[in-house]
Amino acid sequence: MNIKPHMEVIGADGVHIGTVDRVEGGRIKLTRADSGEGHHKGHHHFVELGLVAGVEGQKVRLSANAAVAVTLEEERSGKPT
């Protein structure tokens, strides 16, 4: 897979999840701008590379819908929800 910085990460449903900062330790690190609100604001989030279904142009498409991918991202990273 050729995942590069600034690519958009979308769920299987086409919903925007975040923007790639870089690939780090088998995970996609998302930019802080896509960190959400509340206690998640200002923190990087990560998405496991195992969730990537493919790369289409400048978009990384995941195998899970956006709502599910965000839940998995938080659980697997050990961050509180």
GROMACS .gro file of N, CA and C in nm:
model
  243
    1MET      N    1   0.084  -0.119   0.000
    1MET     CA    2   0.000   0.000   0.000
    1MET      C    3   0.088   0.124   0.000
    2ASN      N    4   0.047   0.221  -0.073
    2ASN     CA    5   0.124   0.344  -0.085
    2ASN      C    6   0.048   0.457  -0.016
    3ILE      N    7   0.050   0.457   0.117
    3ILE     CA    8  -0.020   0.558   0.195
    3ILE      C    9   0.076   0.673   0.224
    4LYS      N   10   0.035   0.793   0.188
    4LYS     CA   11   0.121   0.911   0.201
    4LYS      C   12   0.054   1.017   0.288
    5PRO      N   13   0.135   1.108   0.345
    5PRO     CA   14   0.079   1.218   0.423
    5PRO      C   15  -0.021   1.299   0.342
    6HIS      N   16  -0.121   1.351   0.410
    6HIS     CA   17  -0.225   1.439   0.356
    6HIS      C   18  -0.333   1.365   0.277
    7MET      N   19  -0.326   1.232   0.270
    7MET     CA   20  -0.433   1.156   0.204
    7MET      C   21  -0.554   1.155   0.297
    8GLU      N   22  -0.672   1.153   0.239
    8GLU     CA   23  -0.795   1.147   0.318
    8GLU      C   24  -0.824   1.002   0.355
    9VAL      N   25  -0.864   0.978   0.479
    9VAL     CA   26  -0.903   0.845   0.525
    9VAL      C   27  -1.055   0.844   0.533
   10ILE      N   28  -1.118   0.748   0.463
   10ILE     CA   29  -1.264   0.738   0.462
   10ILE      C   30  -1.306   0.596   0.500
   11GLY      N   31  -1.425   0.589   0.558
   11GLY     CA   32  -1.481   0.459   0.592
   11GLY      C   33  -1.536   0.390   0.469
   12ALA      N   34  -1.577   0.265   0.483
   12ALA     CA   35  -1.636   0.189   0.372
   12ALA      C   36  -1.762   0.258   0.321
   13ASP      N   37  -1.824   0.339   0.407
   13ASP     CA   38  -1.945   0.411   0.372
   13ASP      C   39  -1.914   0.546   0.305
   14GLY      N   40  -1.785   0.577   0.286
   14GLY     CA   41  -1.746   0.701   0.220
   14GLY      C   42  -1.738   0.821   0.312
   15VAL      N   43  -1.759   0.802   0.443
   15VAL     CA   44  -1.758   0.912   0.539
   15VAL      C   45  -1.614   0.944   0.581
   16HIS      N   46  -1.580   1.072   0.583
   16HIS     CA   47  -1.447   1.120   0.622
   16HIS      C   48  -1.416   1.082   0.767
   17ILE      N   49  -1.299   1.021   0.787
   17ILE     CA   50  -1.253   0.986   0.921
   17ILE      C   51  -1.140   1.076   0.964
   18GLY      N   52  -1.051   1.107   0.871
   18GLY     CA   53  -0.937   1.190   0.906
   18GLY      C   54  -0.844   1.210   0.789
   19THR      N   55  -0.729   1.268   0.818
   19THR     CA   56  -0.626   1.295   0.719
   19THR      C   57  -0.496   1.233   0.769
   20VAL      N   58  -0.425   1.163   0.681
   20VAL     CA   59  -0.301   1.096   0.718
   20VAL      C   60  -0.194   1.198   0.756
   21ASP      N   61  -0.136   1.178   0.874
   21ASP     CA   62  -0.016   1.251   0.914
   21ASP      C   63   0.104   1.169   0.865
   22ARG      N   64   0.107   1.041   0.907
   22ARG     CA   65   0.209   0.947   0.858
   22ARG      C   66   0.172   0.806   0.902
   23VAL      N   67   0.243   0.708   0.847
   23VAL     CA   68   0.228   0.569   0.890
   23VAL      C   69   0.336   0.544   0.994
   24GLU      N   70   0.294   0.488   1.107
   24GLU     CA   71   0.386   0.472   1.221
   24GLU      C   72   0.351   0.343   1.295
   25GLY      N   73   0.444   0.251   1.302
   25GLY     CA   74   0.426   0.130   1.381
   25GLY      C   75   0.305   0.046   1.342
   26GLY      N   76   0.280   0.029   1.214
   26GLY     CA   77   0.168  -0.053   1.170
   26GLY      C   78   0.033   0.015   1.182
   27ARG      N   79   0.035   0.146   1.202
   27ARG     CA   80  -0.089   0.222   1.214
   27ARG      C   81  -0.079   0.351   1.133
   28ILE      N   82  -0.194   0.402   1.094
   28ILE     CA   83  -0.199   0.534   1.029
   28ILE      C   84  -0.221   0.636   1.139
   29LYS      N   85  -0.132   0.731   1.147
   29LYS     CA   86  -0.145   0.841   1.244
   29LYS      C   87  -0.221   0.952   1.175
   30LEU      N   88  -0.332   0.994   1.232
   30LEU     CA   89  -0.413   1.102   1.175
   30LEU      C   90  -0.365   1.237   1.226
   31THR      N   91  -0.388   1.341   1.148
   31THR     CA   92  -0.349   1.475   1.189
   31THR      C   93  -0.431   1.519   1.310
   32ARG      N   94  -0.377   1.609   1.388
   32ARG     CA   95  -0.448   1.661   1.506
   32ARG      C   96  -0.574   1.737   1.467
   33ALA      N   97  -0.576   1.795   1.348
   33ALA     CA   98  -0.693   1.870   1.304
   33ALA      C   99  -0.817   1.782   1.298
   34ASP      N  100  -0.797   1.650   1.286
   34ASP     CA  101  -0.909   1.555   1.279
   34ASP      C  102  -0.929   1.481   1.411
   35SER      N  103  -0.886   1.543   1.521
   35SER     CA  104  -0.889   1.474   1.649
   35SER      C  105  -1.024   1.478   1.719
   36GLY      N  106  -1.116   1.555   1.668
   36GLY     CA  107  -1.248   1.562   1.731
   36GLY      C  108  -1.255   1.668   1.839
   37GLU      N  109  -1.354   1.657   1.923
   37GLU     CA  110  -1.378   1.757   2.028
   37GLU      C  111  -1.363   1.693   2.166
   38GLY      N  112  -1.380   1.772   2.268
   38GLY     CA  113  -1.376   1.722   2.405
   38GLY      C  114  -1.237   1.675   2.444
   39HIS      N  115  -1.230   1.562   2.517
   39HIS     CA  116  -1.100   1.514   2.566
   39HIS      C  117  -1.013   1.459   2.454
   40HIS      N  118  -1.069   1.439   2.334
   40HIS     CA  119  -0.989   1.392   2.221
   40HIS      C  120  -0.922   1.508   2.147
   41LYS      N  121  -0.968   1.629   2.169
   41LYS     CA  122  -0.918   1.744   2.094
   41LYS      C  123  -0.769   1.764   2.118
   42GLY      N  124  -0.696   1.784   2.008
   42GLY     CA  125  -0.553   1.811   2.018
   42GLY      C  126  -0.465   1.689   2.029
   43HIS      N  127  -0.523   1.570   2.023
   43HIS     CA  128  -0.447   1.446   2.030
   43HIS      C  129  -0.449   1.377   1.895
   44HIS      N  130  -0.339   1.310   1.861
   44HIS     CA  131  -0.339   1.230   1.739
   44HIS      C  132  -0.420   1.104   1.762
   45HIS      N  133  -0.491   1.060   1.659
   45HIS     CA  134  -0.561   0.932   1.662
   45HIS      C  135  -0.494   0.840   1.563
   46PHE      N  136  -0.511   0.711   1.583
   46PHE     CA  137  -0.449   0.611   1.499
   46PHE      C  138  -0.553   0.515   1.444
   47VAL      N  139  -0.528   0.463   1.323
   47VAL     CA  140  -0.613   0.362   1.263
   47VAL      C  141  -0.521   0.247   1.225
   48GLU      N  142  -0.558   0.126   1.265
   48GLU     CA  143  -0.477   0.008   1.233
   48GLU      C  144  -0.472  -0.015   1.082
   49LEU      N  145  -0.353  -0.049   1.031
   49LEU     CA  146  -0.340  -0.076   0.887
   49LEU      C  147  -0.425  -0.196   0.845
   50GLY      N  148  -0.458  -0.284   0.938
   50GLY     CA  149  -0.543  -0.399   0.908
   50GLY      C  150  -0.684  -0.359   0.865
   51LEU      N  151  -0.724  -0.236   0.896
   51LEU     CA  152  -0.857  -0.189   0.856
   51LEU      C  153  -0.859  -0.132   0.714
   52VAL      N  154  -0.742  -0.115   0.652
   52VAL     CA  155  -0.735  -0.054   0.519
   52VAL      C  156  -0.779  -0.155   0.414
   53ALA      N  157  -0.881  -0.118   0.337
   53ALA     CA  158  -0.930  -0.203   0.227
   53ALA      C  159  -0.853  -0.174   0.100
   54GLY      N  160  -0.810  -0.048   0.082
   54GLY     CA  161  -0.736  -0.013  -0.037
   54GLY      C  162  -0.711   0.136  -0.045
   55VAL      N  163  -0.628   0.174  -0.142
   55VAL     CA  164  -0.597   0.314  -0.167
   55VAL      C  165  -0.652   0.348  -0.304
   56GLU      N  166  -0.735   0.451  -0.311
   56GLU     CA  167  -0.799   0.493  -0.436
   56GLU      C  168  -0.762   0.639  -0.461
   57GLY      N  169  -0.664   0.661  -0.548
   57GLY     CA  170  -0.619   0.798  -0.574
   57GLY      C  171  -0.557   0.856  -0.448
   58GLN      N  172  -0.616   0.965  -0.398
   58GLN     CA  173  -0.567   1.031  -0.277
   58GLN      C  174  -0.650   0.995  -0.155
   59LYS      N  175  -0.722   0.882  -0.161
   59LYS     CA  176  -0.806   0.841  -0.048
   59LYS      C  177  -0.768   0.701  -0.001
   60VAL      N  178  -0.764   0.685   0.131
   60VAL     CA  179  -0.743   0.556   0.193
   60VAL      C  180  -0.881   0.508   0.238
   61ARG      N  181  -0.929   0.399   0.179
   61ARG     CA  182  -1.062   0.347   0.213
   61ARG      C  183  -1.045   0.232   0.312
   62LEU      N  184  -1.124   0.239   0.421
   62LEU     CA  185  -1.119   0.134   0.523
   62LEU      C  186  -1.225   0.028   0.495
   63SER      N  187  -1.208  -0.088   0.556
   63SER     CA  188  -1.303  -0.198   0.539
   63SER      C  189  -1.424  -0.184   0.631
   64ALA      N  190  -1.419  -0.091   0.726
   64ALA     CA  191  -1.528  -0.069   0.820
   64ALA      C  192  -1.591   0.068   0.794
   65ASN      N  193  -1.720   0.080   0.826
   65ASN     CA  194  -1.786   0.210   0.818
   65ASN      C  195  -1.721   0.306   0.917
   66ALA      N  196  -1.734   0.435   0.892
   66ALA     CA  197  -1.667   0.538   0.972
   66ALA      C  198  -1.696   0.524   1.121
   67ALA      N  199  -1.821   0.507   1.159
   67ALA     CA  200  -1.858   0.500   1.301
   67ALA      C  201  -1.790   0.382   1.369
   68VAL      N  202  -1.780   0.269   1.301
   68VAL     CA  203  -1.716   0.150   1.357
   68VAL      C  204  -1.566   0.169   1.363
   69ALA      N  205  -1.507   0.225   1.258
   69ALA     CA  206  -1.362   0.245   1.253
   69ALA      C  207  -1.315   0.336   1.365
   70VAL      N  208  -1.390   0.442   1.393
   70VAL     CA  209  -1.352   0.534   1.500
   70VAL      C  210  -1.358   0.464   1.635
   71THR      N  211  -1.457   0.379   1.656
   71THR     CA  212  -1.468   0.303   1.781
   71THR      C  213  -1.350   0.208   1.795
   72LEU      N  214  -1.316   0.136   1.688
   72LEU     CA  215  -1.203   0.044   1.692
   72LEU      C  216  -1.073   0.118   1.717
   73GLU      N  217  -1.059   0.233   1.654
   73GLU     CA  218  -0.938   0.315   1.669
   73GLU      C  219  -0.917   0.351   1.816
   74GLU      N  220  -1.022   0.392   1.885
   74GLU     CA  221  -1.010   0.433   2.025
   74GLU      C  222  -0.983   0.314   2.116
   75GLU      N  223  -1.050   0.201   2.090
   75GLU     CA  224  -1.032   0.082   2.175
   75GLU      C  225  -0.892   0.025   2.160
   76ARG      N  226  -0.846   0.013   2.038
   76ARG     CA  227  -0.715  -0.048   2.013
   76ARG      C  228  -0.600   0.041   2.055
   77SER      N  229  -0.621   0.171   2.054
   77SER     CA  230  -0.512   0.260   2.094
   77SER      C  231  -0.503   0.274   2.246
   78GLY      N  232  -0.603   0.222   2.316
   78GLY     CA  233  -0.601   0.227   2.461
   78GLY      C  234  -0.648   0.358   2.518
   79LYS      N  235  -0.702   0.445   2.434
   79LYS     CA  236  -0.751   0.574   2.482
   79LYS      C  237  -0.892   0.557   2.537
   80PRO      N  238  -0.929   0.630   2.639
   80PRO     CA  239  -1.066   0.621   2.690
   80PRO      C  240  -1.165   0.676   2.588
   81THR      N  241  -1.284   0.621   2.591
   81THR     CA  242  -1.388   0.668   2.499
   81THR      C  243  -1.480   0.766   2.565
   0.00000   0.00000   0.00000
